Structure formats: structure tokens, C-alpha cells
Amino acid sequence: MSNYPSDLRYTKDHEWARIDGKRVVIGITEFAVHQLGDITMVELPKEGESFRREQVLGTIESVKAVSDIYAPLSGKVVKTNDPLRDSPETLNEDCYDEGWMVELELSSLDEIKQLMTSEEYAKYVKDHS
Amino acid sequence: MSTTNPSPVGQPRRTPLYDRHVALGARIIDFGGWAMPVQYESILEEHKTVRQAVGLFDVCHMGEVEFVGPGALAAVERLVTNDVRKLAFGQARYTVVCYENGGIVDDCIVYRDHAERIVIVINAANIDKDVAWFAKSVEGRSDVTFRNLSDDFGLIAVQGPRAVSLLQRLSPEAGFAQVKSFHFAKTELLGIPVWAARTGYTGEDGFEVFVPAAEAARLWNVLLEVGKDLGVKPCGLGARDTLRLEACLSLYGNDIDATTNPFEANLGWVVKLDHDFIGRPALEEIKANGVARKLVAFTMEGRGTARHGYDIYDAETGGNKVGVVTSGSVGPTVGKNVGLGYVPVALAELGRTLFVDCRGKRVAAQIAKPPFYRRSAI
């Protein structure tokens, strides 16, 4: 029943990354969305800010919980999905396309191999829930 | 309830409805030692269901105790701050129970059954503590017997503007519409003897139905089935919390506890000093001297959700920490993020702006008149 597209790479903190050369679009997985429940607020970084891998880059609040979003890879923010600020519920409806969060320009391609494939992530989720 | 639905050793206890929650796909959490549904599909949807239609809540985890005998009323009078002396048979009253120093043992509803029997519904997480406290208070009295009935009773809350319609379907003659607020009817549903009390924890019209634990699941299933076209849905603890917060109903362990007294918690209205009860001398003194802090309701004016335990400041930068948030969440019906928190009396004025530290960011919050939500008159 879980949906983890195979063209994405994943973190243990339940972020996904769609990598295109030095550019990477990131968001949170269906598993994360399900755990959070109704999402009520999304805080995104500003364009131009730089993050190291695993640094907190944003926040997601649901009715019951607050969660940090970690940068899956190191890089500089080149674009943010600003409509999410006003309609955070988009994340509940479509976390892989409309619900993308941030686009980064990578500072290093070496980190990519540390991310999980969709099969690895599906297994990780299964083993940890 | 351990008799009807044993849970694995070392695991949270299960109510008689636990299997129903699992079958309905609920997310189960440990709440005060109980395995309870926090949500089925969506907290926001469940919240809306209760405001607009009717929702069912499993509150079987709550405790029920009884005082029986010629001294029952006098024994309860001595335990609770509110005045129960003139309660009619079939009438109920919200109250708190206090320690000698005025701190709150629990908040509860007292139900007067007949001349010699009173039932009190207490918070699930407080059952052991309350039972010990209540038992101690009747020590040496031969005119009253105190018993913990928590394992015998199931409790299903039927809440929302269509609650009467739903219950009427099972028993058209029972006259649910005529049961007054904070009264209860002893009647039958599906041939099961029940108490239908016009009480609740949502700010909405509705009932809390006392049912023998062994029959709770059957009643739950039938209510969901016959109420389909009324829009009935099972609702979890998540919606229960957002609903009660909009209605500014206190949550023990968050807004009130042994370190808070009823006057600072806006519960002075349940303290009647003209009868004798445990904690009265302390509460008389607190009332005479005035309180130092007060529980205030606030709406978030900036982007941020207040949560239990967040600090409250008197300025956006610098300034002083002046209080702490006791409850906070989105207010789905009021359309704003809302919260409750203790602040010094000098700052507790309507309209004043304070700042809640939302994980390092101070967000403006304006003190508002409680409740955030009040249902329109029926």
C-alpha cells in the first residue's frame, strides 16, 4: 500500500530527494505524512541559505506534532514551494509532486550514495515500524 | 475492563472497544497507560464531524466509582468543592476534588443516582490515585460503602448536534431530547440497561452513555451502523483534545494538577465555600489573598502553534519569561491556533499581547475571552 517512487532517493528521517545533476528537489515521504496526520503548517528556508547534510532546514507541524525537516544532502536553497505556506494540506494530498518543499543546488555529489533506494527505504520503514 | 479484554502483560491496558479500533484502522497510542485510538482517518475530519454531525468516542478508559449507603451524599460532599447537597436524582455536576492545600486531585462529574447512591466519573490516568484518596476519605465511616467500578463500566461519548437523533433511532421512546444538560436518563438501548447522561467534553450537545463493559462493543457497532446517513464517525483522542480546547474545558495533567488551585485555573465557579470539604480552609485563604497567576486563553496572532510546555514571554525580544503554555493546538472551528497558559495576574488582561516561544521563535499571542468556541443555542 505504501508508495515510494523508484526515481527518488530516501533518508532515515523520511525525506525524499529527486536528483537531477547538481539540482535536487526534496520533500517528505508518504510514511512521514501518514505519521504526522493532518499537516497544518510548513516552515521553509529562504532562498540562498546553505545547509549541510542533516541540518534542520524546515519544520512541519501537524495537529498533534512538530517535526524538523533535515537536509538530505548539502547545498544551497535555490527555490522553495511557497504555496505550501498557505496550503500545507497539499502535503497530505500529494507529498511527491505538488507537495515538494525545497530545491537545492548541491555542493557535493559524493553524498548521494549515502541515500537509500526506494527498495532499501521500504525495507527500512518496515523494519522500524 | 481487564476482565473483558485482557492486554498482553506489560502492555498498555485495552478497553472493551480495542478490537473495534484496530478493525477501523485507528492509530493507537499509549495514553495514561491505556492503548487508545488517537485518530481513525483525520483529526480535522473527526473534529468537523462532531461540530456538524455526530461522533463516537471510546471513553471506556475513564474511571467510575460509587458511594452507597445513607452517608453517601455526606461523604461525597466532603470530597468535592462544588455543592452536591441539592442534586436531584438523575442530576449531575462538574466539580474538582482538592488536597488539603487546595491543589487539585482530579476534576470529575458527580452523578446522583438515588438517595443512597452516587457515582463519580474520574480521569483514566488518575484512577489509582483517586481511588486511594476517596477510600481514605471514607475510612471509619460505617454509613457508606465505597467501590471502584471502573472495570464494570464502559463509557461511549456520543457527541454532536445529531447525537439526539442517533440515540433516538435505537430507542424512540426514551425521550433523549428531554434530558436536560447535566442530567441523565436510566433507560435501555438494544435491551441493554444504560445511563444516558447529557454531558460531554467537546463543547457540543451530546451524551455520555454508561454501558456494561461486556456490551460496549455491541452498542458501539450498532451506533456506527444506524447512524451512517447522519454522518456518524468514530473519533479519537486527537479530535477530543482539539474540541475540548476550543471549548476551554480543562485537561487534568495539562491545565490543572496537584500544583494548581481552582481559582487560578478559572474553576472558582465550582468551589462553593458554604459547605465543608477537604481543602476548604486553604481555598478560603487563597480566595481572600487573591491568586498570583491565572490560566488565560489566547489566540496565536503570528505563524506558530503553541504546545504544552512552551514558554510565554512578555516581549518579542529580550523581556522576561512570564508563564508557560498548558495546552495548545490548531482550533479547526475557530480558524486560529489557540492555547491556554498560566501568566501573572498583572498580565492576564483581555487583549494583551504576549509571546509564545515556538521552538526558538517568539510568536505573538493575544489573550482572548474563553471559550474560543460556544455552540449556538439549540
Coordinates of C-alpha atoms in Angstrom, one line a residue:
Chain A
M1 CA 0.0 0.0 0.0
S2 CA 2.9 2.3 0.6
N3 CA 4.1 4.4 -2.3
Y4 CA 7.8 5.2 -2.6
P5 CA 8.7 6.1 -6.2
S6 CA 11.7 4.4 -7.5
D7 CA 13.2 7.5 -9.2
L8 CA 13.7 9.1 -5.7
R9 CA 16.3 8.6 -3.0
Y10 CA 15.5 8.5 0.7
T11 CA 16.8 9.3 4.2
K12 CA 16.2 7.6 7.5
D13 CA 14.4 10.7 8.6
H14 CA 11.8 10.1 5.9
E15 CA 12.8 12.8 3.4
W16 CA 13.0 12.1 -0.3
A17 CA 15.3 13.6 -2.9
R18 CA 14.7 13.8 -6.7
I19 CA 18.2 14.3 -8.1
D20 CA 18.9 15.9 -11.4
G21 CA 22.6 16.6 -11.9
K22 CA 23.6 19.2 -9.3
R23 CA 20.0 20.1 -8.6
V24 CA 17.9 18.2 -6.1
V25 CA 14.2 18.6 -5.1
I26 CA 13.3 17.4 -1.7
G27 CA 10.2 16.6 0.3
I28 CA 8.9 14.2 2.9
T29 CA 7.7 10.6 2.2
E30 CA 4.2 9.2 2.4
F31 CA 5.3 7.3 5.5
A32 CA 6.2 10.7 7.2
V33 CA 2.9 12.2 6.1
H34 CA 1.0 9.3 7.5
Q35 CA 2.8 9.5 10.8
L36 CA 2.1 13.3 11.1
G37 CA -1.5 13.2 10.2
D38 CA -3.2 16.5 9.2
I39 CA -0.5 18.9 8.4
T40 CA -1.3 22.5 9.5
M41 CA 1.9 24.5 9.0
V42 CA 5.1 24.3 6.9
E43 CA 8.1 26.5 7.6
L44 CA 10.6 26.6 4.7
P45 CA 14.1 28.1 4.5
K46 CA 14.9 31.2 2.5
E47 CA 16.4 31.1 -1.0
G48 CA 20.1 31.5 -0.8
E49 CA 20.5 29.8 2.6
S50 CA 23.0 27.0 2.7
F51 CA 22.6 23.8 4.6
R52 CA 24.9 20.9 5.5
R53 CA 23.5 17.4 5.2
E54 CA 21.3 16.5 8.2
Q55 CA 21.0 20.2 9.3
V56 CA 17.5 21.3 10.1
L57 CA 16.1 23.1 7.0
G58 CA 12.5 23.5 7.9
T59 CA 9.6 22.5 10.1
I60 CA 6.3 20.7 9.6
E61 CA 3.5 21.0 12.2
S62 CA 0.5 18.7 12.2
V63 CA -2.4 18.9 14.6
K64 CA -0.6 16.7 17.1
A65 CA 3.1 17.1 16.5
V66 CA 6.0 19.2 15.3
S67 CA 8.8 17.7 13.2
D68 CA 12.0 19.0 11.8
I69 CA 12.9 18.5 8.2
Y70 CA 16.6 17.7 7.6
A71 CA 18.6 18.5 4.5
P72 CA 19.1 15.1 2.9
L73 CA 22.2 16.5 1.1
S74 CA 24.4 19.6 1.5
G75 CA 23.6 22.5 -0.7
K76 CA 22.2 26.0 -1.3
V77 CA 18.4 26.7 -1.5
V78 CA 17.6 27.8 -5.0
K79 CA 13.8 27.5 -4.8
T80 CA 11.1 26.9 -2.3
N81 CA 7.5 25.7 -2.7
D82 CA 5.9 28.9 -1.3
P83 CA 2.2 27.9 -1.8
L84 CA 2.8 25.3 0.9
R85 CA 2.8 28.1 3.5
D86 CA -0.8 28.9 2.8
S87 CA -2.0 25.4 1.9
P88 CA 0.0 22.9 4.0
E89 CA -2.7 20.3 3.5
T90 CA -1.2 19.8 0.0
L91 CA 1.4 17.6 1.7
N92 CA -1.4 15.3 2.9
E93 CA -2.7 15.0 -0.7
D94 CA 0.4 14.8 -2.8
C95 CA 3.7 14.6 -1.0
Y96 CA 5.8 13.7 -4.0
D97 CA 4.8 16.3 -6.6
E98 CA 2.6 19.2 -5.5
G99 CA 4.0 18.8 -2.0
W100 CA 7.7 19.2 -2.9
M101 CA 9.4 21.5 -0.4
V102 CA 12.8 22.9 -1.4
E103 CA 15.1 22.8 -4.4
L104 CA 18.8 22.7 -3.5
E105 CA 22.0 23.2 -5.6
L106 CA 24.3 20.5 -4.3
S107 CA 27.7 21.4 -3.0
S108 CA 28.9 17.8 -3.4
L109 CA 27.7 14.8 -5.4
D110 CA 29.6 12.4 -3.1
E111 CA 26.8 12.4 -0.5
I112 CA 24.2 10.9 -2.9
K113 CA 25.4 7.4 -2.4
Q114 CA 24.6 7.6 1.3
L115 CA 20.9 7.8 0.5
M116 CA 18.6 4.8 0.2
T117 CA 16.9 3.5 -2.9
S118 CA 13.1 3.0 -2.7
E119 CA 13.5 -0.7 -2.0
E120 CA 16.0 0.0 0.8
Y121 CA 13.7 2.7 2.2
A122 CA 10.6 0.4 2.1
K123 CA 12.6 -2.2 4.0
Y124 CA 13.9 0.4 6.4
V125 CA 10.3 1.6 7.2
K126 CA 9.1 -2.0 7.5
D127 CA 11.8 -2.8 10.0
H128 CA 11.3 0.3 12.0
S129 CA 7.6 0.5 12.4
Chain B
M1 CA -12.1 -3.9 31.8
S2 CA -9.2 -6.2 32.3
T3 CA -11.8 -8.9 32.7
T4 CA -13.4 -8.3 29.3
N5 CA -10.3 -7.6 27.2
P6 CA -7.1 -8.6 28.8
S7 CA -4.0 -6.9 27.3
P8 CA -0.6 -8.6 27.0
V9 CA 1.5 -8.4 30.2
G10 CA 3.5 -5.2 30.4
Q11 CA 1.4 -3.6 27.6
P12 CA -1.0 -0.7 27.9
R13 CA -4.5 -1.7 29.0
R14 CA -7.2 -2.2 26.4
T15 CA -10.8 -1.0 26.6
P16 CA -13.6 -3.3 25.5
L17 CA -13.6 -1.5 22.2
Y18 CA -9.9 -2.0 21.4
D19 CA -10.5 -4.6 18.7
R20 CA -13.0 -2.3 17.1
H21 CA -10.4 0.5 16.9
V22 CA -7.9 -1.9 15.3
A23 CA -10.5 -3.1 12.8
L24 CA -11.4 0.5 11.9
G25 CA -7.8 1.3 11.2
A26 CA -7.2 3.6 14.1
R27 CA -3.7 4.7 15.0
I28 CA -3.3 3.5 18.6
I29 CA -1.2 5.3 21.2
D30 CA -0.4 4.8 24.9
F31 CA -2.5 7.3 26.8
G32 CA -2.0 7.3 30.5
G33 CA -1.4 3.5 30.4
W34 CA -4.2 2.8 28.0
A35 CA -4.0 1.7 24.4
M36 CA -6.3 4.3 22.8
P37 CA -7.2 5.5 19.3
V38 CA -5.7 8.9 18.6
Q39 CA -7.3 9.1 15.2
Y40 CA -9.0 6.9 12.6
E41 CA -8.6 8.9 9.4
S42 CA -8.0 12.5 10.2
I43 CA -8.2 14.6 13.4
L44 CA -9.6 17.6 11.4
E45 CA -12.3 15.5 9.8
E46 CA -13.3 14.0 13.1
H47 CA -13.3 17.4 14.7
K48 CA -15.7 18.7 12.0
T49 CA -17.9 15.6 12.3
V50 CA -18.5 16.4 16.0
R51 CA -19.2 20.1 15.3
Q52 CA -21.6 19.4 12.4
A53 CA -22.9 15.8 12.7
V54 CA -22.2 13.3 15.4
G55 CA -19.0 11.5 16.6
L56 CA -18.5 8.5 18.8
F57 CA -15.6 8.4 21.3
D58 CA -14.4 5.4 23.3
V59 CA -14.1 6.8 26.8
C60 CA -14.2 3.4 28.5
H61 CA -10.8 4.1 30.0
M62 CA -12.3 6.7 32.3
G63 CA -12.9 5.5 35.9
E64 CA -16.2 5.1 37.7
V65 CA -16.6 4.8 41.4
E66 CA -19.6 4.6 43.6
F67 CA -20.6 5.7 47.1
V68 CA -23.5 3.7 48.5
G69 CA -25.3 4.0 51.8
P70 CA -27.2 6.5 54.0
G71 CA -24.0 8.5 54.3
A72 CA -23.2 8.6 50.5
L73 CA -24.1 12.2 49.9
A74 CA -22.4 13.5 53.0
A75 CA -19.2 11.5 52.1
V76 CA -19.1 13.0 48.6
E77 CA -19.9 16.5 49.9
R78 CA -16.8 16.3 52.0
L79 CA -14.7 15.2 49.0
V80 CA -15.7 17.7 46.3
T81 CA -15.5 21.5 46.1
N82 CA -18.9 22.0 44.4
D83 CA -22.2 21.8 46.2
V84 CA -23.8 18.4 45.7
R85 CA -26.3 18.7 48.5
K86 CA -29.3 19.7 46.4
L87 CA -28.6 17.4 43.4
A88 CA -31.8 15.8 42.3
F89 CA -31.9 12.1 41.5
G90 CA -30.7 11.9 37.9
Q91 CA -28.7 15.1 38.1
A92 CA -25.0 15.5 37.5
R93 CA -22.5 18.2 38.5
Y94 CA -18.9 19.0 37.4
T95 CA -16.5 19.6 40.2
V96 CA -12.9 19.3 41.3
V97 CA -11.5 17.3 44.2
C98 CA -8.8 19.1 46.2
Y99 CA -6.0 18.3 48.6
E100 CA -5.8 19.9 52.0
N101 CA -3.6 22.6 50.4
G102 CA -6.1 23.4 47.6
G103 CA -4.1 21.7 44.9
I104 CA -6.3 19.6 42.5
V105 CA -6.5 15.8 42.9
D106 CA -8.8 15.5 39.9
D107 CA -11.7 17.0 38.1
C108 CA -14.8 14.9 37.7
I109 CA -18.5 14.6 37.3
V110 CA -20.7 13.6 40.2
Y111 CA -23.9 11.7 39.2
R112 CA -26.7 11.4 41.9
D113 CA -28.4 8.1 41.3
H114 CA -30.8 7.9 44.2
A115 CA -30.9 8.9 47.9
E116 CA -28.2 6.4 48.8
R117 CA -26.0 6.1 45.7
I118 CA -23.6 8.5 44.0
V119 CA -21.4 7.7 41.0
I120 CA -18.4 9.7 40.1
V121 CA -16.5 9.6 36.8
I122 CA -12.8 10.3 37.1
N123 CA -9.9 10.7 34.7
A124 CA -8.3 7.4 33.5
A125 CA -4.8 8.4 34.4
N126 CA -5.9 9.2 38.0
I127 CA -7.9 6.1 38.8
D128 CA -5.4 4.6 41.2
K129 CA -4.6 7.9 42.9
D130 CA -8.3 8.9 43.2
V131 CA -9.4 5.5 44.5
A132 CA -6.8 5.7 47.2
W133 CA -7.8 9.2 48.1
F134 CA -11.5 8.5 48.1
A135 CA -11.1 5.3 50.1
K136 CA -9.1 7.2 52.7
S137 CA -11.8 9.9 53.0
V138 CA -14.5 7.4 54.0
E139 CA -12.2 5.4 56.4
G140 CA -14.1 4.8 59.6
R141 CA -17.5 5.6 58.2
S142 CA -20.0 2.8 58.6
D143 CA -22.8 4.6 56.8
V144 CA -21.2 4.4 53.3
T145 CA -19.5 1.8 51.1
F146 CA -17.0 3.0 48.5
R147 CA -16.2 0.8 45.5
N148 CA -14.2 1.2 42.3
L149 CA -16.4 0.1 39.4
S150 CA -14.1 1.1 36.6
D151 CA -13.7 -2.5 35.3
D152 CA -17.5 -3.0 35.1
F153 CA -18.5 0.2 33.2
G154 CA -17.9 1.0 29.6
L155 CA -18.5 4.6 28.5
I156 CA -19.2 5.8 25.0
A157 CA -19.5 9.5 24.2
V158 CA -22.0 10.4 21.5
Q159 CA -21.3 14.0 20.7
G160 CA -22.5 16.5 18.2
P161 CA -25.7 18.2 17.0
R162 CA -27.1 14.9 15.7
A163 CA -26.5 13.0 18.9
V164 CA -30.1 13.0 20.0
S165 CA -31.2 11.9 16.5
L166 CA -28.8 9.0 16.6
L167 CA -29.8 7.7 20.0
Q168 CA -33.5 8.1 19.3
R169 CA -33.1 5.7 16.4
L170 CA -32.3 2.9 18.9
S171 CA -35.0 3.9 21.4
P172 CA -37.6 6.4 20.1
E173 CA -39.5 6.3 23.4
A174 CA -36.6 7.1 25.7
G175 CA -37.0 10.8 25.3
F176 CA -33.4 11.8 24.8
A177 CA -34.3 15.2 23.6
Q178 CA -36.0 15.9 27.0
V179 CA -32.9 15.0 29.1
K180 CA -31.6 18.3 30.4
S181 CA -27.9 19.3 30.3
F182 CA -26.1 17.7 33.2
H183 CA -28.9 15.3 33.9
F184 CA -29.1 11.6 33.0
A185 CA -31.8 9.1 32.0
K186 CA -31.7 5.5 33.1
T187 CA -33.0 3.7 30.0
E188 CA -32.3 0.8 27.6
L189 CA -30.6 0.7 24.3
L190 CA -30.7 -2.6 22.4
G191 CA -32.2 -4.1 25.5
I192 CA -29.0 -3.1 27.4
P193 CA -29.6 -1.1 30.6
V194 CA -27.7 2.2 30.2
W195 CA -27.4 5.7 31.7
A196 CA -27.6 8.4 29.1
A197 CA -26.0 11.5 30.5
R198 CA -26.3 14.8 28.7
T199 CA -22.6 15.6 29.4
G200 CA -19.5 15.7 27.3
Y201 CA -16.1 17.1 26.7
T202 CA -16.4 18.7 23.2
G203 CA -18.4 21.9 23.7
E204 CA -21.1 20.3 21.6
D205 CA -24.5 18.8 22.5
G206 CA -24.3 15.1 23.2
F207 CA -24.4 12.2 25.6
E208 CA -22.1 10.1 27.6
V209 CA -23.6 6.6 27.6
F210 CA -22.7 4.3 30.5
V211 CA -23.0 0.7 29.4
P212 CA -21.9 -2.6 31.0
A213 CA -18.4 -3.2 29.8
A214 CA -19.3 -6.5 28.2
E215 CA -22.0 -4.8 26.0
A216 CA -19.9 -1.8 25.0
A217 CA -18.7 -3.2 21.6
R218 CA -22.2 -4.3 20.5
L219 CA -23.6 -0.8 21.2
W220 CA -20.6 0.9 19.5
N221 CA -21.1 -1.2 16.4
V222 CA -24.8 -0.6 16.1
L223 CA -24.5 3.2 16.7
L224 CA -22.0 3.4 13.8
E225 CA -24.3 1.3 11.6
V226 CA -27.6 3.0 12.2
G227 CA -26.1 6.5 12.1
K228 CA -24.4 6.2 8.7
D229 CA -26.8 8.6 7.0
L230 CA -26.4 11.0 9.9
G231 CA -22.7 11.1 9.2
V232 CA -21.6 9.4 12.3
K233 CA -17.9 8.7 12.6
P234 CA -15.6 7.2 15.2
C235 CA -13.4 9.9 16.7
G236 CA -10.1 9.6 18.5
L237 CA -8.3 11.4 21.3
G238 CA -6.8 13.8 18.9
A239 CA -10.1 15.4 18.0
R240 CA -11.3 15.1 21.6
D241 CA -8.4 17.3 22.5
T242 CA -8.9 20.0 19.8
L243 CA -12.7 20.0 20.6
R244 CA -12.3 20.4 24.3
L245 CA -9.6 23.1 23.9
E246 CA -11.8 25.2 21.6
A247 CA -14.5 24.9 24.4
C248 CA -11.8 25.7 27.0
L249 CA -12.5 22.6 29.1
S250 CA -9.6 21.8 31.4
L251 CA -7.4 18.7 30.8
Y252 CA -6.0 17.2 34.0
G253 CA -2.3 16.8 33.8
N254 CA -2.0 19.7 31.3
D255 CA -4.1 22.7 32.6
I256 CA -4.7 21.6 36.1
D257 CA -2.9 19.3 38.5
A258 CA -1.7 19.0 42.2
T259 CA 0.3 22.2 41.9
T260 CA -2.6 24.4 40.6
N261 CA -5.6 25.6 42.6
P262 CA -9.1 26.0 41.2
F263 CA -9.1 29.8 41.5
E264 CA -6.1 30.3 39.3
A265 CA -7.4 27.7 36.9
N266 CA -10.7 29.6 36.2
L267 CA -12.6 27.0 38.2
G268 CA -13.6 29.2 41.1
W269 CA -17.2 28.6 39.9
V270 CA -17.0 25.0 41.1
V271 CA -15.8 26.0 44.6
K272 CA -18.7 26.6 47.0
L273 CA -17.2 27.7 50.3
D274 CA -20.5 27.4 52.2
H275 CA -20.1 23.7 52.8
D276 CA -17.4 21.7 54.5
F277 CA -14.9 19.8 52.3
I278 CA -11.3 18.8 52.2
G279 CA -9.2 21.8 51.2
R280 CA -11.7 24.4 52.2
P281 CA -9.5 26.3 54.7
A282 CA -6.7 26.6 52.2
L283 CA -9.1 27.7 49.4
E284 CA -10.7 30.3 51.7
E285 CA -7.2 31.7 52.3
I286 CA -6.3 31.7 48.6
K287 CA -9.6 33.4 47.7
A288 CA -9.0 36.1 50.4
N289 CA -5.4 36.8 49.4
G290 CA -6.0 36.5 45.6
V291 CA -4.1 34.4 43.2
A292 CA -0.7 35.3 41.8
R293 CA -1.2 33.7 38.3
K294 CA -4.2 32.9 36.2
L295 CA -4.9 30.5 33.4
V296 CA -5.6 32.5 30.3
A297 CA -6.9 31.7 26.9
F298 CA -5.0 33.1 23.9
T299 CA -5.1 33.1 20.1
M300 CA -1.9 33.0 18.1
E301 CA -1.6 36.1 16.0
G302 CA 1.6 35.2 14.3
R303 CA 2.6 32.0 12.5
G304 CA 3.1 29.3 15.1
T305 CA 1.3 26.7 17.1
A306 CA 1.6 26.8 20.9
R307 CA 2.2 23.4 22.5
H308 CA 2.1 22.1 26.1
G309 CA 5.2 23.3 27.9
Y310 CA 6.2 26.2 25.6
D311 CA 7.4 29.3 27.5
I312 CA 5.5 32.6 27.4
Y313 CA 7.4 35.9 27.3
D314 CA 6.3 39.5 27.8
A315 CA 8.3 40.8 24.8
E316 CA 9.2 39.7 21.3
T317 CA 12.9 40.1 22.0
G318 CA 14.6 40.2 25.4
G319 CA 12.0 40.7 28.1
N320 CA 11.2 38.0 30.7
K321 CA 9.7 34.6 30.7
V322 CA 6.3 35.2 32.4
G323 CA 4.5 31.9 32.0
V324 CA 4.0 28.6 30.3
V325 CA 1.6 27.1 27.8
T326 CA -0.5 24.3 29.3
S327 CA -2.5 23.3 26.2
G328 CA -2.2 24.4 22.6
S329 CA -3.1 23.4 19.1
V330 CA -4.9 24.4 16.0
G331 CA -8.5 25.5 16.5
P332 CA -10.1 23.9 13.5
T333 CA -13.6 25.5 14.0
V334 CA -12.3 28.9 15.2
G335 CA -9.9 29.0 12.4
K336 CA -6.9 30.1 14.5
N337 CA -4.3 28.4 16.6
V338 CA -5.3 28.6 20.2
G339 CA -4.0 27.8 23.6
L340 CA -4.2 28.1 27.4
G341 CA -1.4 29.0 29.8
Y342 CA -0.6 30.4 33.2
V343 CA 0.6 34.1 33.4
P344 CA 0.9 36.5 36.3
V345 CA -2.4 38.2 37.2
A346 CA -1.0 41.6 36.3
L347 CA -0.6 40.4 32.7
A348 CA -3.8 38.4 32.5
E349 CA -6.0 41.1 30.8
L350 CA -8.1 40.6 27.7
G351 CA -6.5 41.8 24.5
R352 CA -2.9 41.9 25.9
T353 CA -0.3 40.6 23.5
L354 CA 2.2 38.1 24.9
F355 CA 4.7 36.0 23.0
V356 CA 4.9 32.2 22.9
D357 CA 8.4 30.7 22.3
C358 CA 7.6 28.3 19.5
R359 CA 10.9 26.3 19.3
G360 CA 13.1 29.4 19.4
K361 CA 10.8 31.8 17.6
R362 CA 8.6 34.1 19.6
V363 CA 5.2 34.3 18.1
A364 CA 2.6 37.0 19.2
A365 CA -0.4 35.7 21.1
Q366 CA -3.4 37.7 22.2
I367 CA -5.3 37.0 25.4
A368 CA -8.9 36.2 24.5
K369 CA -12.1 35.7 26.3
P370 CA -12.8 32.0 26.8
P371 CA -14.2 29.8 25.4
F372 CA -12.9 30.1 21.8
Y373 CA -16.0 28.2 20.6
R374 CA -19.5 28.2 22.0
R375 CA -22.2 26.4 20.2
S376 CA -25.3 28.3 19.2
A377 CA -28.4 27.8 21.3
I378 CA -30.5 24.8 20.3

